[in-house]
Tab-separated table of C-alpha atoms in Angstrom:
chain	number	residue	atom	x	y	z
A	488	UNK	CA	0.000	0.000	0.000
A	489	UNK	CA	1.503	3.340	-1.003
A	490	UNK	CA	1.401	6.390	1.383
A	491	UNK	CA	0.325	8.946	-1.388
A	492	UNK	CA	-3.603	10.177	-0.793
A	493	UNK	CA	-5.485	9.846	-3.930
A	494	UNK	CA	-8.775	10.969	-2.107
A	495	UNK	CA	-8.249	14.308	0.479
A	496	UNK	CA	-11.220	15.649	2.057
A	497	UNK	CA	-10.503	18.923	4.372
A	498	UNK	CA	-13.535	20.428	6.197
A	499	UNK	CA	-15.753	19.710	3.357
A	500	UNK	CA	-19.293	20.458	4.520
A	501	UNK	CA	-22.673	20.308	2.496
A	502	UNK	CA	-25.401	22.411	4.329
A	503	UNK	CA	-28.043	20.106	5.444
A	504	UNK	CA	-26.212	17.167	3.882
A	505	UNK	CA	-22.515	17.026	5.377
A	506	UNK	CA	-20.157	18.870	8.243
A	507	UNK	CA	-16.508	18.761	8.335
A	508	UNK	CA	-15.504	16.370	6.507
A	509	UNK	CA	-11.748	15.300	7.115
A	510	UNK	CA	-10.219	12.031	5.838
A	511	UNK	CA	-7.516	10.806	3.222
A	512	UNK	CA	-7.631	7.929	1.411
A	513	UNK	CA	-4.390	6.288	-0.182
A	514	UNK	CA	-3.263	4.128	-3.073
A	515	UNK	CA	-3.875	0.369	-2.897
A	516	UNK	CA	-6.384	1.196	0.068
A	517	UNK	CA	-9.815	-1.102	0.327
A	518	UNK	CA	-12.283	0.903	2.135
A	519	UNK	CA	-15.848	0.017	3.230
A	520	UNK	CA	-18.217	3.010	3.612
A	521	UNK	CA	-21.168	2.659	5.964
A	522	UNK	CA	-23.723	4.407	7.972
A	523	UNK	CA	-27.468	4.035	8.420
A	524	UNK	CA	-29.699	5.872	5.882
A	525	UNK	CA	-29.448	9.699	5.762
A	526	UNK	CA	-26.021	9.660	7.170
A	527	UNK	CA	-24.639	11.261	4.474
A	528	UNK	CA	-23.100	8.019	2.281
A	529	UNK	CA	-24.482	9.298	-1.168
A	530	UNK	CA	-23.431	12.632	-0.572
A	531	UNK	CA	-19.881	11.594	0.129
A	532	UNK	CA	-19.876	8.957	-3.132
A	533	UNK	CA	-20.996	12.670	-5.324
A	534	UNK	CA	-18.559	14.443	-3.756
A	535	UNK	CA	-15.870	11.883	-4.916
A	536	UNK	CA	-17.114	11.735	-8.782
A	537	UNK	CA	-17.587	15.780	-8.879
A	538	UNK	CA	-21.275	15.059	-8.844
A	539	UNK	CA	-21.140	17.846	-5.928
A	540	UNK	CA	-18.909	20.609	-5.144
A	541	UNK	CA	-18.683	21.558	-0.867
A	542	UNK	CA	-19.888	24.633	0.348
A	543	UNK	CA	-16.982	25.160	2.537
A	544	UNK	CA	-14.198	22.922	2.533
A	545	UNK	CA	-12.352	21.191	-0.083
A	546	UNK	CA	-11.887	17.475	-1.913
A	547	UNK	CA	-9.248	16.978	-3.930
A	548	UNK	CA	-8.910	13.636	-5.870
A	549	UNK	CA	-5.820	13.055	-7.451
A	550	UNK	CA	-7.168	9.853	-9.738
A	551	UNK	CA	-7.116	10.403	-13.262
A	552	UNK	CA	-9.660	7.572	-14.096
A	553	UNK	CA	-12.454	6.671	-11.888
A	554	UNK	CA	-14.888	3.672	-12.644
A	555	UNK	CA	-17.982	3.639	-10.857
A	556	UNK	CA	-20.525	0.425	-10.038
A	557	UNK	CA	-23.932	1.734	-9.535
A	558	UNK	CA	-26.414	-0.177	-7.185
A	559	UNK	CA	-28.336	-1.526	-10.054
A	560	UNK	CA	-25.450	-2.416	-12.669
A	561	UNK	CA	-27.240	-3.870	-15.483
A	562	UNK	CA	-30.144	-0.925	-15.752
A	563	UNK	CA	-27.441	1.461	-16.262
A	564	UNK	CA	-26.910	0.424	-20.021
A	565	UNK	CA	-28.013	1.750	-23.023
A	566	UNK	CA	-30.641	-0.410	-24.765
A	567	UNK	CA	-29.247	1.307	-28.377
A	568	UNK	CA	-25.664	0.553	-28.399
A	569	UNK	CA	-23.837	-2.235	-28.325
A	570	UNK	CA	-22.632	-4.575	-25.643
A	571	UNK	CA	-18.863	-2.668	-26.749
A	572	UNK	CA	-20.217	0.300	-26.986
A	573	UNK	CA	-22.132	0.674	-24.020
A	574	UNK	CA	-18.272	-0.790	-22.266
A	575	UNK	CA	-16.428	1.960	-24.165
A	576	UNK	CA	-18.500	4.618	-23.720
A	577	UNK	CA	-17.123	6.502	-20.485
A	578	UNK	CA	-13.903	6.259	-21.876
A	579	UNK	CA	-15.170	8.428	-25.124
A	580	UNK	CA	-16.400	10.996	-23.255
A	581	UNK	CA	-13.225	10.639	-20.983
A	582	UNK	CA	-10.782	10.845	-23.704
A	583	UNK	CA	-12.458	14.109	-25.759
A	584	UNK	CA	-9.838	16.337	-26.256
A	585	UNK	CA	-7.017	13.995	-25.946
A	586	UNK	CA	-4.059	13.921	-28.138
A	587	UNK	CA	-4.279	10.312	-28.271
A	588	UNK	CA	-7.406	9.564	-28.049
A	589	UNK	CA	-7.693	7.293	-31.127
A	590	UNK	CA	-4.456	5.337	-30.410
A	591	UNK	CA	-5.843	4.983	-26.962
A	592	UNK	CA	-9.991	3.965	-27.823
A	593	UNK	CA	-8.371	1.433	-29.861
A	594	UNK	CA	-6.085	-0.087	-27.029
A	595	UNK	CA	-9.138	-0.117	-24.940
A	596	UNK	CA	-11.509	-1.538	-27.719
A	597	UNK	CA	-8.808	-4.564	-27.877
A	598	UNK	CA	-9.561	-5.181	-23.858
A	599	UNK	CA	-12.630	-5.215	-23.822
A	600	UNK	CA	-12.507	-9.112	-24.699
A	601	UNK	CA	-10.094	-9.716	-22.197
A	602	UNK	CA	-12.076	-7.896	-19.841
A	603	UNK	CA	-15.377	-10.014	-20.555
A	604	UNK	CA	-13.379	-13.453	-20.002
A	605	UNK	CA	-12.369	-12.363	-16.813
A	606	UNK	CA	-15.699	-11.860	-15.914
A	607	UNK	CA	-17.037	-15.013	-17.207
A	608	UNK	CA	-18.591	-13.479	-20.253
A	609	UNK	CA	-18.082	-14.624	-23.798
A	610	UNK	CA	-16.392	-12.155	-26.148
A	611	UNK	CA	-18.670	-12.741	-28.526
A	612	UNK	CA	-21.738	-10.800	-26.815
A	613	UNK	CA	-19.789	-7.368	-27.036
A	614	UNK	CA	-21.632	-7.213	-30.590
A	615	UNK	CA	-25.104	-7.608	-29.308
A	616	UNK	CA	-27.745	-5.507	-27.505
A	617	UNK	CA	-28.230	-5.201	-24.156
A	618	UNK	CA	-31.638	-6.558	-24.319
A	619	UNK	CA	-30.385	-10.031	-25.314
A	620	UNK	CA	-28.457	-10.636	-22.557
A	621	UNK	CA	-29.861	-12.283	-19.195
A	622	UNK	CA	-30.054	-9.727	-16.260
A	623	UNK	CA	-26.548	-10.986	-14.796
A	624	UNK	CA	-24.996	-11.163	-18.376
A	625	UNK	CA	-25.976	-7.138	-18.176
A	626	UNK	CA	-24.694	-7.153	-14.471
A	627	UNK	CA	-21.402	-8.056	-15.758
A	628	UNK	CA	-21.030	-5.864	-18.462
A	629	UNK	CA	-21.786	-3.239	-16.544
A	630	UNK	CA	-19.101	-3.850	-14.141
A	631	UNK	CA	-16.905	-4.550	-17.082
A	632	UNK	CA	-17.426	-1.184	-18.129
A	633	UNK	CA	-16.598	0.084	-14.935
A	634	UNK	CA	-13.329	-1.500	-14.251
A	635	UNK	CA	-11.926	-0.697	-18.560
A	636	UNK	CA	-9.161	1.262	-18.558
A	637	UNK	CA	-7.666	0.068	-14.973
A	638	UNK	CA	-9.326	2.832	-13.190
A	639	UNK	CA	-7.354	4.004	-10.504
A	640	UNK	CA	-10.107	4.750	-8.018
A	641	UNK	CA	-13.571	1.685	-8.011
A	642	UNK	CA	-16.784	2.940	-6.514
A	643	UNK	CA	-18.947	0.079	-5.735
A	644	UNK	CA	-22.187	2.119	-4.164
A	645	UNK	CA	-24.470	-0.572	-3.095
A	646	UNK	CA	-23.479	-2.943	-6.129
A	647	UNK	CA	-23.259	-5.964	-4.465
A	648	UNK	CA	-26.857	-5.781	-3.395
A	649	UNK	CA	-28.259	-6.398	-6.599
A	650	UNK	CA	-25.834	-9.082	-8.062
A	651	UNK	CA	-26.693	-12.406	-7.993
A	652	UNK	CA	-24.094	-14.294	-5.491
A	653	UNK	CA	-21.580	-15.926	-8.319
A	654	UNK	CA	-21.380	-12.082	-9.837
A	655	UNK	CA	-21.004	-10.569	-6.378
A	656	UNK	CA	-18.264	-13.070	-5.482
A	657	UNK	CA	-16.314	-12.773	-9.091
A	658	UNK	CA	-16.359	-8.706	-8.820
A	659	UNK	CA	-15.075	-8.751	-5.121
A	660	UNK	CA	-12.301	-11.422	-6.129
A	661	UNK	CA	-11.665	-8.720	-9.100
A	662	UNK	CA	-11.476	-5.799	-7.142
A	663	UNK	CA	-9.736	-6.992	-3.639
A	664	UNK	CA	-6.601	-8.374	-6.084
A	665	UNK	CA	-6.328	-5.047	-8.241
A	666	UNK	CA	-4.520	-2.467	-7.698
A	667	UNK	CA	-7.124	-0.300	-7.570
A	668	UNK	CA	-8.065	1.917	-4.790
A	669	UNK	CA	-11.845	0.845	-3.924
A	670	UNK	CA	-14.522	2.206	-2.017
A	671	UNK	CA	-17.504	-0.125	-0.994
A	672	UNK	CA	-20.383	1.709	0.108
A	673	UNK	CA	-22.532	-1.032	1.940
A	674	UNK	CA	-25.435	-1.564	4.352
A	675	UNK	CA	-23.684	-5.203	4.805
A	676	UNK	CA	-20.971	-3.771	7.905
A	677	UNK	CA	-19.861	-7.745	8.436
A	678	UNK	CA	-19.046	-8.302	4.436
A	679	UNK	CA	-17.046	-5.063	4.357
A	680	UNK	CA	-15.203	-5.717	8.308
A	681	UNK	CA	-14.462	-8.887	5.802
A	682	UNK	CA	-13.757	-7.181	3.013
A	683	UNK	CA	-11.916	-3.956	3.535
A	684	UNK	CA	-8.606	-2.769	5.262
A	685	UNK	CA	-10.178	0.255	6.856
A	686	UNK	CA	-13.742	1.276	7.342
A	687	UNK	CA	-15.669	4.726	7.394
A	688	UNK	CA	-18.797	5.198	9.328
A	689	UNK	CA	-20.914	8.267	8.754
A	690	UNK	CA	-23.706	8.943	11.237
A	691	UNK	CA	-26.220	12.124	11.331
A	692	UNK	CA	-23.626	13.929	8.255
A	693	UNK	CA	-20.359	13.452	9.945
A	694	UNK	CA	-17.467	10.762	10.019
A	695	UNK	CA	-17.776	9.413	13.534
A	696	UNK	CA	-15.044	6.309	12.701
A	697	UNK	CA	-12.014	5.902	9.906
A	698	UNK	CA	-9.886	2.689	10.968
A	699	UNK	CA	-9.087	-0.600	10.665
A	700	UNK	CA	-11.969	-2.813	10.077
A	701	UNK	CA	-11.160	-5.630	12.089
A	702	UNK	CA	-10.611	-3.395	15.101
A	703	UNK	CA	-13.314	-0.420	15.551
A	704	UNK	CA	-13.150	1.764	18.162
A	705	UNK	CA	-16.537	1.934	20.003
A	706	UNK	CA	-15.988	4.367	22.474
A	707	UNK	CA	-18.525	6.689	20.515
A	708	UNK	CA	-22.005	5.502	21.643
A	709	UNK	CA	-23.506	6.273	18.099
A	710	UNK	CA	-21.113	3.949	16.736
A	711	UNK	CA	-21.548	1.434	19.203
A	712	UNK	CA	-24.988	1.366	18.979
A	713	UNK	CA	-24.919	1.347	14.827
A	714	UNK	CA	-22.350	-1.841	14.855
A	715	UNK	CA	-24.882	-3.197	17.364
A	716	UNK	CA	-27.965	-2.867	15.318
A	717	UNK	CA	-26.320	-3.669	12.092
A	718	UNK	CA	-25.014	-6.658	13.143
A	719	UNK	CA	-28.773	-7.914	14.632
A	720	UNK	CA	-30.366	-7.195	11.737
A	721	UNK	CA	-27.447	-9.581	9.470
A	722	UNK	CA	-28.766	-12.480	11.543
């Protein structure tokens, strides 16, 4: 794991959202975001992908490419394009502008079949439509299109929730032995205490915890009573 921060939050606050907001994230890192509804997880994830800018504060992300896992992967596709396209298409809009684009939309068309085996897929479905594909065929592409490129920063926001257990297994496999830098956003706190180095737990806007996962500091009574209920309702 490298030292550098690709993710710095300072003071970034959100008015009736977010407060204060103060964390780094580094290279390499596997980190598990949780917090009961309304504690400010979505707000956090837009804050990360530019989706939001703070009122006060700032976030700088120092990732180049990001690939983000939505909590319904396969509804996120484009019913007109094909499988390929609808895998290359972030990387279009990414690359406008570049000097290279061309040499490099052609490097990434040529992974996109390597990409698919790895996830189980045959190459062969990158020339059909979304709409022929069974709902975790469109799962996976999804996820394919996500992880193109090598993204230096994953977002998984709720994504495992919606994929079918073989998928949810094969993308965590994928993810935990990249390089990547990942952030799993998660109702599931056991999966990601599994999962993750380090876990983040937002309650009522604010980071109350940002540790190791497999030792959490309860002295805070919120997040001793969170881990508490969380953990009753897994069983």
């Amino acid at each position: 794991m490298s030292t550098s921060a690709l993710i710095e939050f300072h003071g970034a606050s959100v008015a009736g959202r977010v407060t204060n907001l103060s964390f780094s994230v580094h290279t390499g890192d596997k980190l598990g975001v949780i917090g009961p509804s309304g504690a400010g997880k979505t707000t956090l994830i837009s804050l990360i992908t530019g989706m939001l800018t703070p009122d006060s504060g700032s976030v700088d992300i120092h990732a180049n490419v990001v690939g983000y896992i939505p909590q319904d992967p396969g509804s996120s596709l484009c019913p007109r394009m094909t499988v390929a396209e609808c895998i290359i298409e972030p990387q279009v809009i990414r690359l406008r502008g570049h000097a290279d684009k061309a040499r490099e939309l052609q490097r990434l068309q040529e992974s996109i079949p390597v990409i698919l085996t790895a996830l189980g897929l045959d190459p062969e479905i990158a020339r059909r439509k979304p709409r022929q594909l069974s709902g975790g065929q469109r799962q996976r592409v999804a996820i394919a299109r996500a992880l193109l490129g090598e993204p230096e920063l994953v977002i998984a926001d709720e994504a495992f929730s919606a994929l079918d257990q073989d998928t949810a297994r094969l993308l965590q496999d994928l993810l935990l032995g990249s390089s990547s830098t990942v952030i799993f956003v998660s109702h599931n706190v056991t999966a990601l205490r599994a999962t993750c180095d380090d876990l983040l737990i937002m309650i009522d806007g604010t980071v109350r915890y940002h540790g190791p996962a497999d030792n959490v500091d309860t002295t805070d009574p919120e997040v001793a009573a969170f881990l508490a209920a969380a953990k009753e309702l897994a069983q």
